[in-house]
């Protein structure tokens, strides 16, 4: 080509002349100009890039990312941030962790100098005026002044009704701290310490900040509110099945999987820093499946999109289980599966069948105490499950059940070593008989129960008719076997037969052929890889009312195929699961267990269900939730909660309808010890639980403090009920209260429901939120780039640090420093008003302690009805007595207390002697001089606390880990301590974490192992070292035989559809169109622009999104009601109103809308056309719904621990009407 | 032969998760300032979609880039240089602020400062241009994750001609992400458009920059750039653009967008090319031959003759070494899995892309066959959820064959590695079907999947 060139010869000439007027070098073809050197014209960018220092920090709330960041500082100003890339390696043949991060974290520095930054302390103006006047009027005593305000109904109503409506005024730290401390002192004195509560979300991403208020409040005797269950992130299926809160693989372990299903987990969006492990593992030949109702971001990466209807995932899992069980357990057997299930699951455990009036029913586990076996009279004989030994044909009692975990006889026997026993998975071949057993199904319209009977092979042992869990499961899953009676599924195409693929297709919209193929692929992969099949479980399946059932159905898939306890295998629950790796040190410091035990821990869902009066709006009975099996006939959910409380199953604060301090005084006056006094008072009915009369003023929650939290703009399910009953301000509730025939009969039901129960709401934050807006006191907090703290997560095996890039600007303080100020003032004011008091603490029966052996066979007996005696720790909560020197709270807060050396530590049932560690900490932190903490290690600074947390945990202190394993060895008789011995001399200090993220040490605090540099996967210690699971049987448990589980029809995993809101609440049926719009499912998945490390108000995120509240909907629904993209819409149901803009896309399924999570009411929210008030948040349309099976306690793995088990704040079953807004958009 | 060195980037779209971290870190570092509020040197587009600025690919409208005239000579699409000079005071081919978006903020102060009032306070959007309350109706990322949607998708210029293949219906939904920075072209139309000679290409690394002292704000570069990656700073009145983070790369650290890429999908490396061959390559007659022609301009740093010429051209020894190790070179030249964005603009862009593969097995699911078998995979590629024609419109001027070749290589790699993952011997037949050896395929796997920091940059 010879005539190439530009334009025309004339242009060439013109352009060419440029070469003579510039120092630059023009290419011969005159195409481009090159310049070397000089370049003063571009010095701007060099200047912009220059900076003075780079500081390591991270982001502190709710984010599983736990990414390490570089914060750039120039001239003392934070300029921007970028990710650190210096993580220790994941291994030579694996991708690395770098550069963990996401756009939300990358824009965090915006907050430092943003116009929404809280720079000074603020108080609600009307309250501050009253307080100043009152103080003057009463002669200067702040406590008396506070009393004079809250005891005056007019004054109280005046400041409470002003909540949220502007009018915050600037005050000083001194004044604000005094007001807050005075309110606390008054409330302890007048109502008792358990009328105060604190809420700070998930601690893993800043445990020191969490510990600040928590330590103060626990020292006072006030409960901390849980978070994991409240967020509906806790999968109750995990304690039910594994006896473990949640333990999951780190994301690096996805790489190890041969087959990966993302089920309700939109990894690129919600696990942004981890998503690359999935994209990269595909290149290793991993097959990837996405189960999602919409074409979510992760679907792009999947080999297959399984477009399952929302909430129908349980049916999909049941049908996959049907195929798997039929082909690989009934029609043929796989040695790998047989071996695994014999040792590690309850499939071979024997269950008694009971003949009732309607036929044979699934009964209880057979235990040694039921039988004529040598172990019959052994210790804990009623807690030792049984199998049939196929070698001998006789019943055998294998090691490892919970009966071996406690007491003297179990030393060395709590293990999964079967010895000579060969448990039979099935009695089919050796059956004495077959009986027709009743199995429930709930797939009818409305979810009501229908029973079907199918034949189960049985053995007769004396009078007892028994079978195995596997035999029950096969019948339950509707898998016909030759010679067994009953109506069975005839084929996979039998759509009327429950649990078949064709049946599931009708419910899920997933083709039966796809279900069958996925089940086979999943199973073949498990066989080919030795259990390297993994399912990522996400919020899309976990936030439903019946999520535990969805999960259990899915866990069948991961467990019976031998995938649990493997690298690259098993369940990977990624829903708010935050692993505080140094959990032991954290728990002891945050809950002040070094000074007082036990702590007050409250499950938050029940707390708000009761205290925001949401139970009053239950227009159904508890029997409508078991859908008619009758176990809860005539009861309200509140009745069940009250029962659970009085049997000590679940915590309850405020506990009694009298002050816990007053009870001790009364006992003294009566000449009795506090505990017997309380028991006597309860038995006589003189004393009641507060939950039995929640609308009486003596039972109100009085003070709530929030830090690291935006309860009112985010997690408050039933947000409008909070505004109405707790705060007493404007709200949008239009729901009706329960009619007389639906009310609970065991609690007091006054006609008038109080509004504004709470006296003081305090929030510590660095930005404005709904919570600060509604608060009476707002304290300016340091951001995450302005303090010292720690960060850990499940998603990677490191601990790393927060460090201040700048000092807290204006008048902001770190959480630790703020709470220290409050503690100091509180202690001063306590001198005159409190002194030392005796506190009667009620606590539920705890998991991982012998208290969990309270209910034999899970058979429920109520002392109230005289079935049993009220005995603390057995049929009542544990009652303990604490001496609280209220004048010494500050001293205690700032020093490590004496219980560490006197009693030691206990975590997950493992004891630790820490005299040596306390001494080391004295040297590291220095020793406190004078006061209550004289001679104890210092906890003055955040770094002191961080070092205490690290040092008191086996994950950061190899000596402790090894000590703990040696203690476990005594119980299990299997070798464990070598897992941490490689790091016995390693002590990770805070200073280490400032240099680089530091890998943690394998510790008994967790179930998996990082030893030798392997990726973390849960339960590998259980599987490889034969350590039992913390369940009744010691195995992974498919069968749950508690009375209430039987009554719920949920002994085995079963498909339960989403709640029917039309039946329960009279909402418009789904899909119906009225003049109010169209009725749709209302889901609140996580938001791409405001999750975890970030909030919705950040300008960068608003600029990259639609700039305000939005609701996603399908074009098909939009067409029905004339909505176009970006139109203003209103979503209205009985709980509240949302005014947002619509995002219309065909990627959304018809019939479902998404209002992404955490869309606060602060940004561009107009007044609604429905009620002329400010529109609500995503949780304005939801409310709390308690599932009765979540409040079971006192029975093996069904025993309480903080965030371990409990009712979830589930929110996915809700529906709403949605319509286009017609009234003009107004803001004021 | 005149050897020159060029810093180049490859983005593996098959790994892009659309998180926009790159956009945010770039924005924070470079364009978070007055006059530049609407500017994103790096942006991420959901495709199908309209992009930023809206419909930037519609060169019938914007007249960016070069066109080949009947006589074989290149001319700027917006008109020859004479026309440029004559129209210097009225440039009609500029996207308006509405095509980008009207940047905004909020009256955040209201939340804290409101006196006691009837309603809960709220922060309303305020225009960053006028300072007045506004309704937000468009942004730099308005159609994020929509998969196009009925309202926007059909207006995507890339749909033209394949309307029958792209349906905006639930069952047919597809989407992927396209992160974009300046292409630092070998034949930059922006530079050629500049009447002031303010845009230059750095001789040592080919980074295209605007000299802030020489720029007179004519904005011809904005029209000339077919990628619309030169922006006007409304405060200084000068053009600004992605600098390939030269203050960073000069000291040996990757660009901000690369180092912060959470998907780990960006590779930076040096390419050697023959500067004398560029114009001829950019002038080949057929649009679909352009991408191969551009590949032909690149020089093999292993070739002793090239090394000699490079040395003669003053390229330091360690740069030649860098070119040999360049991951970008491996992806573009050795494995040939990276493709240029819109070669038909004839600017010889130097940010290349590996097209997205997934979802692939989706389409064979009905067959009941082993979805991982390479035979099925290859059959499936022709009926990908993402129509291959759409990808071809982006990367190969509409020629589906090269796109198919790349997708087959990716599919073959997965298939080959499956055996190794399961502890079996690798099947040499699989790489052979795509013209690769086992070792080569394994090395490609390591570069794409394991992708250590030191291997990406």
mmCIF file of N, CA and C in Angstrom, chain B residues 307-389:
data_model
loop_
_atom_site.group_PDB
_atom_site.id
_atom_site.type_symbol
_atom_site.label_atom_id
_atom_site.label_comp_id
_atom_site.label_asym_id
_atom_site.label_seq_id
_atom_site.Cartn_x
_atom_site.Cartn_y
_atom_site.Cartn_z
ATOM 1 N N UNK B 307 15.136 -7.529 18.615
ATOM 2 C CA UNK B 307 15.914 -7.072 19.772
ATOM 3 C C UNK B 307 16.991 -6.087 19.328
ATOM 4 N N UNK B 308 17.625 -6.427 18.221
ATOM 5 C CA UNK B 308 18.674 -5.554 17.707
ATOM 6 C C UNK B 308 18.108 -4.180 17.341
ATOM 7 N N UNK B 309 17.009 -4.217 16.619
ATOM 8 C CA UNK B 309 16.391 -2.963 16.196
ATOM 9 C C UNK B 309 15.910 -2.144 17.398
ATOM 10 N N UNK B 310 15.419 -2.852 18.380
ATOM 11 C CA UNK B 310 14.932 -2.164 19.578
ATOM 12 C C UNK B 310 16.075 -1.446 20.266
ATOM 13 N N UNK B 311 17.174 -2.153 20.329
ATOM 14 C CA UNK B 311 18.344 -1.559 20.970
ATOM 15 C C UNK B 311 18.784 -0.311 20.193
ATOM 16 N N UNK B 312 18.779 -0.480 18.883
ATOM 17 C CA UNK B 312 19.177 0.644 18.038
ATOM 18 C C UNK B 312 18.224 1.843 18.245
ATOM 19 N N UNK B 313 16.950 1.540 18.478
ATOM 20 C CA UNK B 313 15.966 2.607 18.690
ATOM 21 C C UNK B 313 16.057 3.209 20.085
ATOM 22 N N UNK B 314 16.996 2.731 20.863
ATOM 23 C CA UNK B 314 17.199 3.337 22.175
ATOM 24 C C UNK B 314 16.320 2.763 23.269
ATOM 25 N N UNK B 315 15.734 1.602 23.021
ATOM 26 C CA UNK B 315 14.902 0.979 24.056
ATOM 27 C C UNK B 315 15.817 0.207 24.998
ATOM 28 N N UNK B 316 15.760 0.511 26.283
ATOM 29 C CA UNK B 316 16.683 -0.109 27.230
ATOM 30 C C UNK B 316 16.491 -1.614 27.313
ATOM 31 N N UNK B 317 17.542 -2.287 27.730
ATOM 32 C CA UNK B 317 17.525 -3.740 27.795
ATOM 33 C C UNK B 317 16.438 -4.283 28.698
ATOM 34 N N UNK B 318 16.200 -3.613 29.839
ATOM 35 C CA UNK B 318 15.193 -4.157 30.735
ATOM 36 C C UNK B 318 13.791 -3.993 30.150
ATOM 37 N N UNK B 319 13.616 -3.022 29.260
ATOM 38 C CA UNK B 319 12.321 -2.886 28.609
ATOM 39 C C UNK B 319 12.101 -4.033 27.624
ATOM 40 N N UNK B 320 13.175 -4.400 26.945
ATOM 41 C CA UNK B 320 13.033 -5.528 26.009
ATOM 42 C C UNK B 320 12.709 -6.795 26.796
ATOM 43 N N UNK B 321 13.374 -6.900 27.932
ATOM 44 C CA UNK B 321 13.095 -8.043 28.808
ATOM 45 C C UNK B 321 11.634 -8.016 29.246
ATOM 46 N N UNK B 322 11.159 -6.825 29.596
ATOM 47 C CA UNK B 322 9.765 -6.687 30.028
ATOM 48 C C UNK B 322 8.813 -7.086 28.901
ATOM 49 N N UNK B 323 9.178 -6.745 27.693
ATOM 50 C CA UNK B 323 8.322 -7.098 26.555
ATOM 51 C C UNK B 323 8.275 -8.611 26.362
ATOM 52 N N UNK B 324 9.398 -9.267 26.666
ATOM 53 C CA UNK B 324 9.436 -10.726 26.535
ATOM 54 C C UNK B 324 8.512 -11.377 27.549
ATOM 55 N N UNK B 325 8.493 -10.803 28.760
ATOM 56 C CA UNK B 325 7.695 -11.407 29.826
ATOM 57 C C UNK B 325 6.258 -10.886 29.860
ATOM 58 N N UNK B 326 5.959 -9.990 28.978
ATOM 59 C CA UNK B 326 4.684 -9.284 29.066
ATOM 60 C C UNK B 326 3.478 -10.230 29.016
ATOM 61 N N UNK B 327 2.643 -10.204 30.048
ATOM 62 C CA UNK B 327 1.433 -11.033 30.006
ATOM 63 C C UNK B 327 0.490 -10.586 28.895
ATOM 64 N N UNK B 328 0.541 -9.307 28.585
ATOM 65 C CA UNK B 328 -0.310 -8.791 27.523
ATOM 66 C C UNK B 328 0.102 -9.399 26.187
ATOM 67 N N UNK B 329 1.404 -9.463 25.991
ATOM 68 C CA UNK B 329 1.906 -10.091 24.759
ATOM 69 C C UNK B 329 1.476 -11.553 24.685
ATOM 70 N N UNK B 330 1.558 -12.241 25.808
ATOM 71 C CA UNK B 330 1.165 -13.659 25.787
ATOM 72 C C UNK B 330 -0.306 -13.809 25.408
ATOM 73 N N UNK B 331 -1.128 -12.951 25.934
ATOM 74 C CA UNK B 331 -2.567 -13.085 25.695
ATOM 75 C C UNK B 331 -2.953 -12.659 24.287
ATOM 76 N N UNK B 332 -2.250 -11.621 23.783
ATOM 77 C CA UNK B 332 -2.597 -11.122 22.454
ATOM 78 C C UNK B 332 -1.948 -11.969 21.365
ATOM 79 N N UNK B 333 -0.679 -12.272 21.570
ATOM 80 C CA UNK B 333 0.070 -12.891 20.469
ATOM 81 C C UNK B 333 0.241 -14.389 20.624
ATOM 82 N N UNK B 334 0.612 -14.854 21.819
ATOM 83 C CA UNK B 334 0.913 -16.280 21.959
ATOM 84 C C UNK B 334 -0.369 -17.117 22.008
ATOM 85 N N UNK B 335 -1.239 -16.782 22.949
ATOM 86 C CA UNK B 335 -2.476 -17.570 23.072
ATOM 87 C C UNK B 335 -3.587 -17.052 22.163
ATOM 88 N N UNK B 336 -3.449 -15.804 21.766
ATOM 89 C CA UNK B 336 -4.425 -15.160 20.883
ATOM 90 C C UNK B 336 -5.839 -15.284 21.422
ATOM 91 N N UNK B 337 -5.986 -14.898 22.686
ATOM 92 C CA UNK B 337 -7.322 -14.912 23.269
ATOM 93 C C UNK B 337 -7.850 -13.493 23.531
ATOM 94 N N UNK B 338 -7.006 -12.484 23.313
ATOM 95 C CA UNK B 338 -7.457 -11.108 23.527
ATOM 96 C C UNK B 338 -7.737 -10.438 22.189
ATOM 97 N N UNK B 339 -8.763 -9.592 22.207
ATOM 98 C CA UNK B 339 -9.196 -8.916 20.982
ATOM 99 C C UNK B 339 -9.319 -7.421 21.257
ATOM 100 N N UNK B 340 -9.150 -6.601 20.224
ATOM 101 C CA UNK B 340 -9.240 -5.145 20.434
ATOM 102 C C UNK B 340 -10.700 -4.688 20.468
ATOM 103 N N UNK B 341 -10.940 -3.566 21.102
ATOM 104 C CA UNK B 341 -12.289 -3.004 21.137
ATOM 105 C C UNK B 341 -12.482 -2.098 19.918
ATOM 106 N N UNK B 342 -13.407 -2.468 19.074
ATOM 107 C CA UNK B 342 -13.744 -1.684 17.887
ATOM 108 C C UNK B 342 -12.546 -1.375 16.991
ATOM 109 N N UNK B 343 -11.946 -2.410 16.442
ATOM 110 C CA UNK B 343 -10.843 -2.145 15.502
ATOM 111 C C UNK B 343 -11.293 -1.298 14.317
ATOM 112 N N UNK B 344 -12.587 -1.356 14.015
ATOM 113 C CA UNK B 344 -13.069 -0.621 12.830
ATOM 114 C C UNK B 344 -12.960 0.900 12.982
ATOM 115 N N UNK B 345 -12.655 1.355 14.177
ATOM 116 C CA UNK B 345 -12.439 2.801 14.329
ATOM 117 C C UNK B 345 -11.056 3.198 13.817
ATOM 118 N N UNK B 346 -10.245 2.174 13.536
ATOM 119 C CA UNK B 346 -8.930 2.364 12.890
ATOM 120 C C UNK B 346 -7.963 3.208 13.717
ATOM 121 N N UNK B 347 -8.144 3.214 15.017
ATOM 122 C CA UNK B 347 -7.201 3.974 15.851
ATOM 123 C C UNK B 347 -6.122 3.062 16.410
ATOM 124 N N UNK B 348 -6.228 1.754 16.166
ATOM 125 C CA UNK B 348 -5.268 0.785 16.696
ATOM 126 C C UNK B 348 -5.223 0.855 18.226
ATOM 127 N N UNK B 349 -6.349 0.531 18.850
ATOM 128 C CA UNK B 349 -6.449 0.658 20.308
ATOM 129 C C UNK B 349 -5.521 -0.312 21.010
ATOM 130 N N UNK B 350 -5.074 0.027 22.197
ATOM 131 C CA UNK B 350 -4.119 -0.821 22.911
ATOM 132 C C UNK B 350 -4.638 -1.329 24.261
ATOM 133 N N UNK B 351 -5.949 -1.252 24.457
ATOM 134 C CA UNK B 351 -6.565 -1.963 25.575
ATOM 135 C C UNK B 351 -7.413 -3.056 24.944
ATOM 136 N N UNK B 352 -7.007 -4.308 25.175
ATOM 137 C CA UNK B 352 -7.659 -5.431 24.513
ATOM 138 C C UNK B 352 -8.479 -6.240 25.524
ATOM 139 N N UNK B 353 -9.341 -7.075 24.980
ATOM 140 C CA UNK B 353 -10.285 -7.780 25.847
ATOM 141 C C UNK B 353 -10.391 -9.269 25.521
ATOM 142 N N UNK B 354 -10.469 -10.068 26.558
ATOM 143 C CA UNK B 354 -10.848 -11.471 26.377
ATOM 144 C C UNK B 354 -12.367 -11.528 26.504
ATOM 145 N N UNK B 355 -13.060 -11.998 25.465
ATOM 146 C CA UNK B 355 -14.525 -11.963 25.516
ATOM 147 C C UNK B 355 -15.076 -12.931 26.565
ATOM 148 N N UNK B 356 -16.268 -12.633 27.091
ATOM 149 C CA UNK B 356 -16.848 -13.470 28.152
ATOM 150 C C UNK B 356 -17.412 -14.769 27.595
ATOM 151 N N UNK B 357 -17.153 -15.842 28.308
ATOM 152 C CA UNK B 357 -17.563 -17.171 27.859
ATOM 153 C C UNK B 357 -18.952 -17.540 28.350
ATOM 154 N N UNK B 358 -19.209 -17.278 29.610
ATOM 155 C CA UNK B 358 -20.366 -17.881 30.269
ATOM 156 C C UNK B 358 -21.648 -17.135 29.965
ATOM 157 N N UNK B 359 -22.771 -17.727 30.296
ATOM 158 C CA UNK B 359 -22.971 -19.139 30.617
ATOM 159 C C UNK B 359 -22.981 -19.950 29.336
ATOM 160 N N UNK B 360 -22.396 -21.121 29.417
ATOM 161 C CA UNK B 360 -22.257 -21.884 28.179
ATOM 162 C C UNK B 360 -23.000 -23.195 28.219
ATOM 163 N N UNK B 361 -22.909 -23.899 29.338
ATOM 164 C CA UNK B 361 -23.538 -25.215 29.388
ATOM 165 C C UNK B 361 -25.052 -25.085 29.393
ATOM 166 N N UNK B 362 -25.513 -23.904 29.800
ATOM 167 C CA UNK B 362 -26.936 -23.633 29.832
ATOM 168 C C UNK B 362 -27.669 -24.163 28.618
ATOM 169 N N UNK B 363 -27.070 -23.954 27.471
ATOM 170 C CA UNK B 363 -27.796 -24.270 26.249
ATOM 171 C C UNK B 363 -27.780 -25.747 25.901
ATOM 172 N N UNK B 364 -26.897 -26.517 26.526
ATOM 173 C CA UNK B 364 -26.926 -27.951 26.218
ATOM 174 C C UNK B 364 -27.654 -28.729 27.299
ATOM 175 N N UNK B 365 -28.229 -28.004 28.251
ATOM 176 C CA UNK B 365 -28.786 -28.723 29.392
ATOM 177 C C UNK B 365 -29.927 -29.640 28.983
ATOM 178 N N UNK B 366 -30.621 -29.243 27.946
ATOM 179 C CA UNK B 366 -31.759 -30.059 27.533
ATOM 180 C C UNK B 366 -31.307 -31.379 26.921
ATOM 181 N N UNK B 367 -30.077 -31.430 26.445
ATOM 182 C CA UNK B 367 -29.631 -32.620 25.726
ATOM 183 C C UNK B 367 -29.364 -33.784 26.657
ATOM 184 N N UNK B 368 -29.115 -33.485 27.932
ATOM 185 C CA UNK B 368 -28.836 -34.560 28.876
ATOM 186 C C UNK B 368 -27.427 -35.103 28.733
ATOM 187 N N UNK B 369 -26.641 -34.510 27.878
ATOM 188 C CA UNK B 369 -25.263 -34.978 27.695
ATOM 189 C C UNK B 369 -24.355 -34.408 28.757
ATOM 190 N N UNK B 370 -23.197 -34.980 28.875
ATOM 191 C CA UNK B 370 -22.198 -34.452 29.792
ATOM 192 C C UNK B 370 -21.810 -33.059 29.305
ATOM 193 N N UNK B 371 -22.191 -32.110 30.087
ATOM 194 C CA UNK B 371 -22.042 -30.730 29.642
ATOM 195 C C UNK B 371 -20.583 -30.300 29.562
ATOM 196 N N UNK B 372 -19.705 -31.026 30.240
ATOM 197 C CA UNK B 372 -18.304 -30.626 30.234
ATOM 198 C C UNK B 372 -17.546 -31.198 29.028
ATOM 199 N N UNK B 373 -18.159 -32.139 28.329
ATOM 200 C CA UNK B 373 -17.464 -32.711 27.185
ATOM 201 C C UNK B 373 -17.203 -31.624 26.149
ATOM 202 N N UNK B 374 -16.005 -31.629 25.611
ATOM 203 C CA UNK B 374 -15.666 -30.494 24.758
ATOM 204 C C UNK B 374 -16.497 -30.447 23.495
ATOM 205 N N UNK B 375 -16.947 -31.604 23.052
ATOM 206 C CA UNK B 375 -17.782 -31.614 21.855
ATOM 207 C C UNK B 375 -19.043 -30.801 22.114
ATOM 208 N N UNK B 376 -19.633 -31.047 23.226
ATOM 209 C CA UNK B 376 -20.846 -30.310 23.561
ATOM 210 C C UNK B 376 -20.553 -28.837 23.768
ATOM 211 N N UNK B 377 -19.426 -28.565 24.404
ATOM 212 C CA UNK B 377 -19.090 -27.169 24.666
ATOM 213 C C UNK B 377 -18.952 -26.402 23.364
ATOM 214 N N UNK B 378 -18.255 -26.998 22.412
ATOM 215 C CA UNK B 378 -18.029 -26.284 21.163
ATOM 216 C C UNK B 378 -19.337 -26.074 20.427
ATOM 217 N N UNK B 379 -20.190 -27.074 20.464
ATOM 218 C CA UNK B 379 -21.482 -26.909 19.815
ATOM 219 C C UNK B 379 -22.238 -25.777 20.487
ATOM 220 N N UNK B 380 -22.049 -25.699 21.807
ATOM 221 C CA UNK B 380 -22.824 -24.736 22.566
ATOM 222 C C UNK B 380 -22.419 -23.304 22.259
ATOM 223 N N UNK B 381 -21.167 -23.095 21.932
ATOM 224 C CA UNK B 381 -20.683 -21.732 21.747
ATOM 225 C C UNK B 381 -21.460 -20.989 20.664
ATOM 226 N N UNK B 382 -21.907 -21.748 19.678
ATOM 227 C CA UNK B 382 -22.662 -21.094 18.610
ATOM 228 C C UNK B 382 -24.019 -20.600 19.092
ATOM 229 N N UNK B 383 -24.481 -21.158 20.180
ATOM 230 C CA UNK B 383 -25.786 -20.731 20.683
ATOM 231 C C UNK B 383 -25.654 -20.186 22.101
ATOM 232 N N UNK B 384 -24.551 -19.520 22.357
ATOM 233 C CA UNK B 384 -24.324 -18.922 23.667
ATOM 234 C C UNK B 384 -25.478 -18.022 24.073
ATOM 235 N N UNK B 385 -25.657 -17.929 25.394
ATOM 236 C CA UNK B 385 -26.650 -16.990 25.923
ATOM 237 C C UNK B 385 -26.283 -15.563 25.492
ATOM 238 N N UNK B 386 -24.994 -15.272 25.542
ATOM 239 C CA UNK B 386 -24.534 -14.015 24.953
ATOM 240 C C UNK B 386 -24.328 -14.293 23.468
ATOM 241 N N UNK B 387 -25.103 -13.683 22.598
ATOM 242 C CA UNK B 387 -24.942 -13.993 21.166
ATOM 243 C C UNK B 387 -23.532 -13.625 20.717
ATOM 244 N N UNK B 388 -22.903 -14.548 20.030
ATOM 245 C CA UNK B 388 -21.521 -14.310 19.622
ATOM 246 C C UNK B 388 -21.456 -13.125 18.655
ATOM 247 N N UNK B 389 -22.545 -12.889 17.962
ATOM 248 C CA UNK B 389 -22.586 -11.736 17.047
ATOM 249 C C UNK B 389 -22.445 -10.419 17.809
#
